[in-house]
CSV table of C-alpha atoms in Angstrom, one decimal:
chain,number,residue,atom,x,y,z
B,1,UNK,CA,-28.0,186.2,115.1
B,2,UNK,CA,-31.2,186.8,117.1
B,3,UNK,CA,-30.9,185.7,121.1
B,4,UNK,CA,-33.9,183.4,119.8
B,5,UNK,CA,-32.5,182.0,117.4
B,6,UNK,CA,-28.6,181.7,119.6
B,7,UNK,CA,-30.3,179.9,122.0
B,8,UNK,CA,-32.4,177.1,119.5
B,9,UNK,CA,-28.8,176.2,118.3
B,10,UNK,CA,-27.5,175.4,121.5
B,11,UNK,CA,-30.1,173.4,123.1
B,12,UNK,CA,-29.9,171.8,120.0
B,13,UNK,CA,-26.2,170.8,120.4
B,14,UNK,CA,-26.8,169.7,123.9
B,15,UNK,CA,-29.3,167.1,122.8
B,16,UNK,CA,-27.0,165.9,120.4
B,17,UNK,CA,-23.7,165.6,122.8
B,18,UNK,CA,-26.4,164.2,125.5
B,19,UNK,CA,-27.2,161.5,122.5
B,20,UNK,CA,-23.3,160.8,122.1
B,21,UNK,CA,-22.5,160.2,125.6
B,22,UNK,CA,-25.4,159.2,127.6
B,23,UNK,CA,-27.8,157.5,124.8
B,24,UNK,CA,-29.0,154.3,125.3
B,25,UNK,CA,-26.4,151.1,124.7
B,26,UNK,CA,-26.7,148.7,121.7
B,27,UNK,CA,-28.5,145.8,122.3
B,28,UNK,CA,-25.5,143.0,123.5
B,29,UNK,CA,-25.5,140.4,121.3
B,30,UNK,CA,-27.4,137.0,121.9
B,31,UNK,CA,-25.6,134.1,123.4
B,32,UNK,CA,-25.7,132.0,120.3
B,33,UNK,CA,-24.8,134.7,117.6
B,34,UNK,CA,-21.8,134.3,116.1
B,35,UNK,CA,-18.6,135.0,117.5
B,36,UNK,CA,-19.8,134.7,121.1
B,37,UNK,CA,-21.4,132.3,124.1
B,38,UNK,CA,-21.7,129.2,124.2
B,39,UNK,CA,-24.3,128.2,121.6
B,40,UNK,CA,-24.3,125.0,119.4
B,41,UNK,CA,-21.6,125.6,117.3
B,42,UNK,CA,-19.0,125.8,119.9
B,43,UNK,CA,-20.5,122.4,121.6
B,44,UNK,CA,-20.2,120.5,118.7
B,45,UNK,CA,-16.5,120.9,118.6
B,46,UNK,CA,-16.2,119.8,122.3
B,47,UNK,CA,-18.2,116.8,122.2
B,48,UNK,CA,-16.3,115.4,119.6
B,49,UNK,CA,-13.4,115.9,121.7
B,50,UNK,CA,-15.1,114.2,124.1
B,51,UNK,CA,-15.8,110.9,121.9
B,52,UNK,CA,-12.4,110.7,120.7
B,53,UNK,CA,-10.7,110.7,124.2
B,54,UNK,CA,-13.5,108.0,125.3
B,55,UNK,CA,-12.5,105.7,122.3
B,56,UNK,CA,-9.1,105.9,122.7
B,57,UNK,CA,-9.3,104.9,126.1
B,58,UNK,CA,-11.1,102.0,125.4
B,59,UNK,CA,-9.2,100.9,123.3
B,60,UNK,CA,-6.4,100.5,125.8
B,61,UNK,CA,-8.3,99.1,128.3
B,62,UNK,CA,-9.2,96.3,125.3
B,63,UNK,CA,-5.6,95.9,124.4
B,64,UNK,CA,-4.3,95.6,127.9
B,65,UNK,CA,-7.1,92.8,128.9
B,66,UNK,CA,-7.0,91.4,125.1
B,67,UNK,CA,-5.9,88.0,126.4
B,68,UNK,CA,-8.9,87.8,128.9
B,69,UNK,CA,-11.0,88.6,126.8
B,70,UNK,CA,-10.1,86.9,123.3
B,71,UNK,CA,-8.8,83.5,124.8
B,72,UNK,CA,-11.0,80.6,126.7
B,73,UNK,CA,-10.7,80.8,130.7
B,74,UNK,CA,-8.1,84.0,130.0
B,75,UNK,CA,-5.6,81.5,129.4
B,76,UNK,CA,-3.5,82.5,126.6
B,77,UNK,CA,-2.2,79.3,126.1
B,78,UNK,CA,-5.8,77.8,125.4
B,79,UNK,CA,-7.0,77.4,122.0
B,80,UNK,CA,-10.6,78.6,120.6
B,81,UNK,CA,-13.4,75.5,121.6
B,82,UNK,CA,-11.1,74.3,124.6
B,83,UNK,CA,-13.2,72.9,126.9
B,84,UNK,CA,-11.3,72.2,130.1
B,85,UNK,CA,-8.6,74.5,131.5
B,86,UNK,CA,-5.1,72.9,132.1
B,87,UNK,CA,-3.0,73.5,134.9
B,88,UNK,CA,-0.3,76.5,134.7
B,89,UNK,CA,2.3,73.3,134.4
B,90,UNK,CA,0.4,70.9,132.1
B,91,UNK,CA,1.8,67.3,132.6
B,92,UNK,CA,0.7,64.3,130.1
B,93,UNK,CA,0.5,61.5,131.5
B,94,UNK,CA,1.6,62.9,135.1
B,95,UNK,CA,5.2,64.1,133.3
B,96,UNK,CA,5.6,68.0,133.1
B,97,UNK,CA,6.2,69.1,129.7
B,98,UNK,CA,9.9,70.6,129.7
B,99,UNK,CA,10.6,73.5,132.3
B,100,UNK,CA,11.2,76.9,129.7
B,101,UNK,CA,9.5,75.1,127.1
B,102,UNK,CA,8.2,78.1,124.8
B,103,UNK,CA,5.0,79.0,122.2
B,104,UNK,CA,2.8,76.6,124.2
B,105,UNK,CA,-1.2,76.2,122.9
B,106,UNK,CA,-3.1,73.3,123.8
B,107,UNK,CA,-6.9,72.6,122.7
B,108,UNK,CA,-8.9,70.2,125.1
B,109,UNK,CA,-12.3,68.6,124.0
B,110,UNK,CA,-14.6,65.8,125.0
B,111,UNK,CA,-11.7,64.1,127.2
B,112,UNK,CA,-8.8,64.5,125.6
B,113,UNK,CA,-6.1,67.2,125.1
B,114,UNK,CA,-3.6,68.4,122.3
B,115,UNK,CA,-0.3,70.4,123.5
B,116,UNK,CA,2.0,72.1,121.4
B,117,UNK,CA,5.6,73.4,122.8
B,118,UNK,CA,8.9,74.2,121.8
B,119,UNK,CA,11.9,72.8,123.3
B,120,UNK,CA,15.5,71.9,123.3
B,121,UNK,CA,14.7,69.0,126.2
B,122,UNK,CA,12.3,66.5,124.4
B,123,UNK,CA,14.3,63.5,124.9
B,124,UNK,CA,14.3,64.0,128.8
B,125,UNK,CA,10.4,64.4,128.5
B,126,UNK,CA,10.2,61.4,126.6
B,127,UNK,CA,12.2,59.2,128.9
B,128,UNK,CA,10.1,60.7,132.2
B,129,UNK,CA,6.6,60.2,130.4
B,130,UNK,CA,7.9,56.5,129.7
B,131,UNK,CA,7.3,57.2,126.1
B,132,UNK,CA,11.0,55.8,125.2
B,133,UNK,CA,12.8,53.5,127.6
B,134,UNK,CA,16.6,54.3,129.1
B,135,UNK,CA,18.9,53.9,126.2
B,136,UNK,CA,16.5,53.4,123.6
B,137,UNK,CA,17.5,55.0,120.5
B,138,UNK,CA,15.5,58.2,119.7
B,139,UNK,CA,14.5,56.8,116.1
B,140,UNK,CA,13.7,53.0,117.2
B,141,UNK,CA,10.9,51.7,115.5
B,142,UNK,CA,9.8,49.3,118.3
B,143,UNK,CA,8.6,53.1,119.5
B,144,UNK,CA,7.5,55.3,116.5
B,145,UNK,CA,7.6,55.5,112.8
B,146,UNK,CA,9.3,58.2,110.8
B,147,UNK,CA,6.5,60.9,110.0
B,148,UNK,CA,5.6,63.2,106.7
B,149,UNK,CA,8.4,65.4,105.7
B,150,UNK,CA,7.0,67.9,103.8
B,151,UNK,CA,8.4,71.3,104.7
B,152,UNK,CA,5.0,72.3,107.0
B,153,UNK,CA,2.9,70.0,108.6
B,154,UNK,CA,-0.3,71.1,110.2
B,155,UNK,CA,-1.5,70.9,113.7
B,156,UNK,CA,-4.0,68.6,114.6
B,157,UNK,CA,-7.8,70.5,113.9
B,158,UNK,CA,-8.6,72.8,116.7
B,159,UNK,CA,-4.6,72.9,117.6
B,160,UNK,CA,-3.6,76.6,117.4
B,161,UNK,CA,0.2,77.9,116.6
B,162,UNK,CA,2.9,77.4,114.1
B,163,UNK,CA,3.0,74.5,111.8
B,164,UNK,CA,5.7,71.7,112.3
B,165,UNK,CA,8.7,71.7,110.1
B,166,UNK,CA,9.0,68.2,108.7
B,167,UNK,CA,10.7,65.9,108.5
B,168,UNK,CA,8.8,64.3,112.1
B,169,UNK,CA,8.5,61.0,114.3
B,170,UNK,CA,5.7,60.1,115.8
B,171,UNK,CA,5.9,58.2,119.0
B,172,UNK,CA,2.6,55.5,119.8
B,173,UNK,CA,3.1,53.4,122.8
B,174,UNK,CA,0.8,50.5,122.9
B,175,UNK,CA,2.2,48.9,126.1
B,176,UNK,CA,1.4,49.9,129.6
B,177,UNK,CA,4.3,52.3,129.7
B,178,UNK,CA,3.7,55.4,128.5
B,179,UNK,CA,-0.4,54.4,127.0
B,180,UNK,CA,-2.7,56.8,125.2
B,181,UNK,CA,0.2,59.1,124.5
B,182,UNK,CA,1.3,59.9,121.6
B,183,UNK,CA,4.2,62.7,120.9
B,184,UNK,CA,5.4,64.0,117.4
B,185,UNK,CA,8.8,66.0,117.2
B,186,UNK,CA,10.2,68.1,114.6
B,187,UNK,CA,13.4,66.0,113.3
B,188,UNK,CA,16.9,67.4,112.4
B,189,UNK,CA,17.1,67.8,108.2
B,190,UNK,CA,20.8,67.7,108.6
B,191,UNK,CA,21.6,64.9,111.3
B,192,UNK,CA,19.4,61.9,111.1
B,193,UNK,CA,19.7,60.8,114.8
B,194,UNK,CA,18.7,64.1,116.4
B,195,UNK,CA,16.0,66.2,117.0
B,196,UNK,CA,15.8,70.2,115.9
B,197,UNK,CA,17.2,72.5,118.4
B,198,UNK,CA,14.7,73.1,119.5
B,199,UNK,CA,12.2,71.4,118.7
B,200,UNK,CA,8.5,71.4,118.5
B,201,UNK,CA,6.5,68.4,119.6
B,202,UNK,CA,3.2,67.8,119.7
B,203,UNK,CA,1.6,65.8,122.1
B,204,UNK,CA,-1.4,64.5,122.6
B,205,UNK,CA,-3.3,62.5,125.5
B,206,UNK,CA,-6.0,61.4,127.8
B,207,UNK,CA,-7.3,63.7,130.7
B,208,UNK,CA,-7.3,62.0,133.8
């Protein structure tokens, strides 16, 4: 080969291994291609994420402040359209209901007020609200009248909580002992001179 033609072939090699390793770079790839940055695709994902933590802690914040917020005055004792709160120890006719009396609603409108409890102590409440005198029987019928005894009875409309369990006596004073109060309780279906143990009553009475 000619020295002319020698040297063409080498520059011509040198252009190419200058090409190889000191070319320019590919262009980097934009931020919201695929497979890299931060683009739309990848934010999607993430602000999903983000809703789902949101809801879920929202909905335990509901369910922790559930009575507060689904009960009139917070009380969880108060039934929907009460209007008048009662006292943390509610007392018809100034006589506390029994102390550890369980499953307590009450409903309270234009004066008067429903309660509904559960108890094992309803002849000592009756005797303290003067609804039955000292050694009255529990079933005299100079105090009350024997009630329906169908298997459920209803509340009174507006009462919330579980049906009574018949059979019942209903208690109406019409003297001045123990006036405007009037108490139902759950009778025994086995023994016919006891109440259910326990038993739910249902009172109902005059706000002072």
């Amino acid at each position: 080969m000619s020295d002319s033609g020698r040297a063409g072939a080498e520059t011509g090699r040198g252009a190419r291994v200058g090409e190889a390793s000191g070319g320019t770079p590919a262009p980097a790839k934009a931020s919201g291609a695929p497979g890299g940055g931060t683009g739309p695709n990848r934010m999607l994902p993430r602000l999903g994420g983000v809703v789902v933590v949101l809801a879920v802690l929202a909905g335990g914040i509901g369910w922790l402040f559930k009575d507060e917020l689904f009960h009139p005055f917070g009380d969880v004792r108060a039934c929907e359209g009460s209007d008048v709160r009662l006292p943390g120890v509610i007392r018809p006719g100034g006589a506390a209901i029994p102390a550890g009396a369980s499953d307590i609603h009450y409903v309270t409108r234009n004066g008067s007020a429903e309660v509904t409890f559960v108890s094992s102590q309803i002849p000592d409440f009756l005797h303290r609200a003067r609804i039955l005198p000292d050694g009255a029987p529990l079933f005299d019928e100079k105090y009350g009248t024997k009630g329906v005894a169908d298997d459920e009875i209803a509340l009174p409309d507006g009462l919330c909580g579980p049906s009574l369990r018949g059979p019942v006596w209903t208690y109406r004073p019409t003297g001045a002992t123990g006036a405007g109060i009037s108490v139902t309780v759950e009778r025994s279906p086995a023994v016919n001179d006891s109440f259910r143990v326990p038993a739910r009553a249902v009172v109902t009475y005059h706000l002072p």
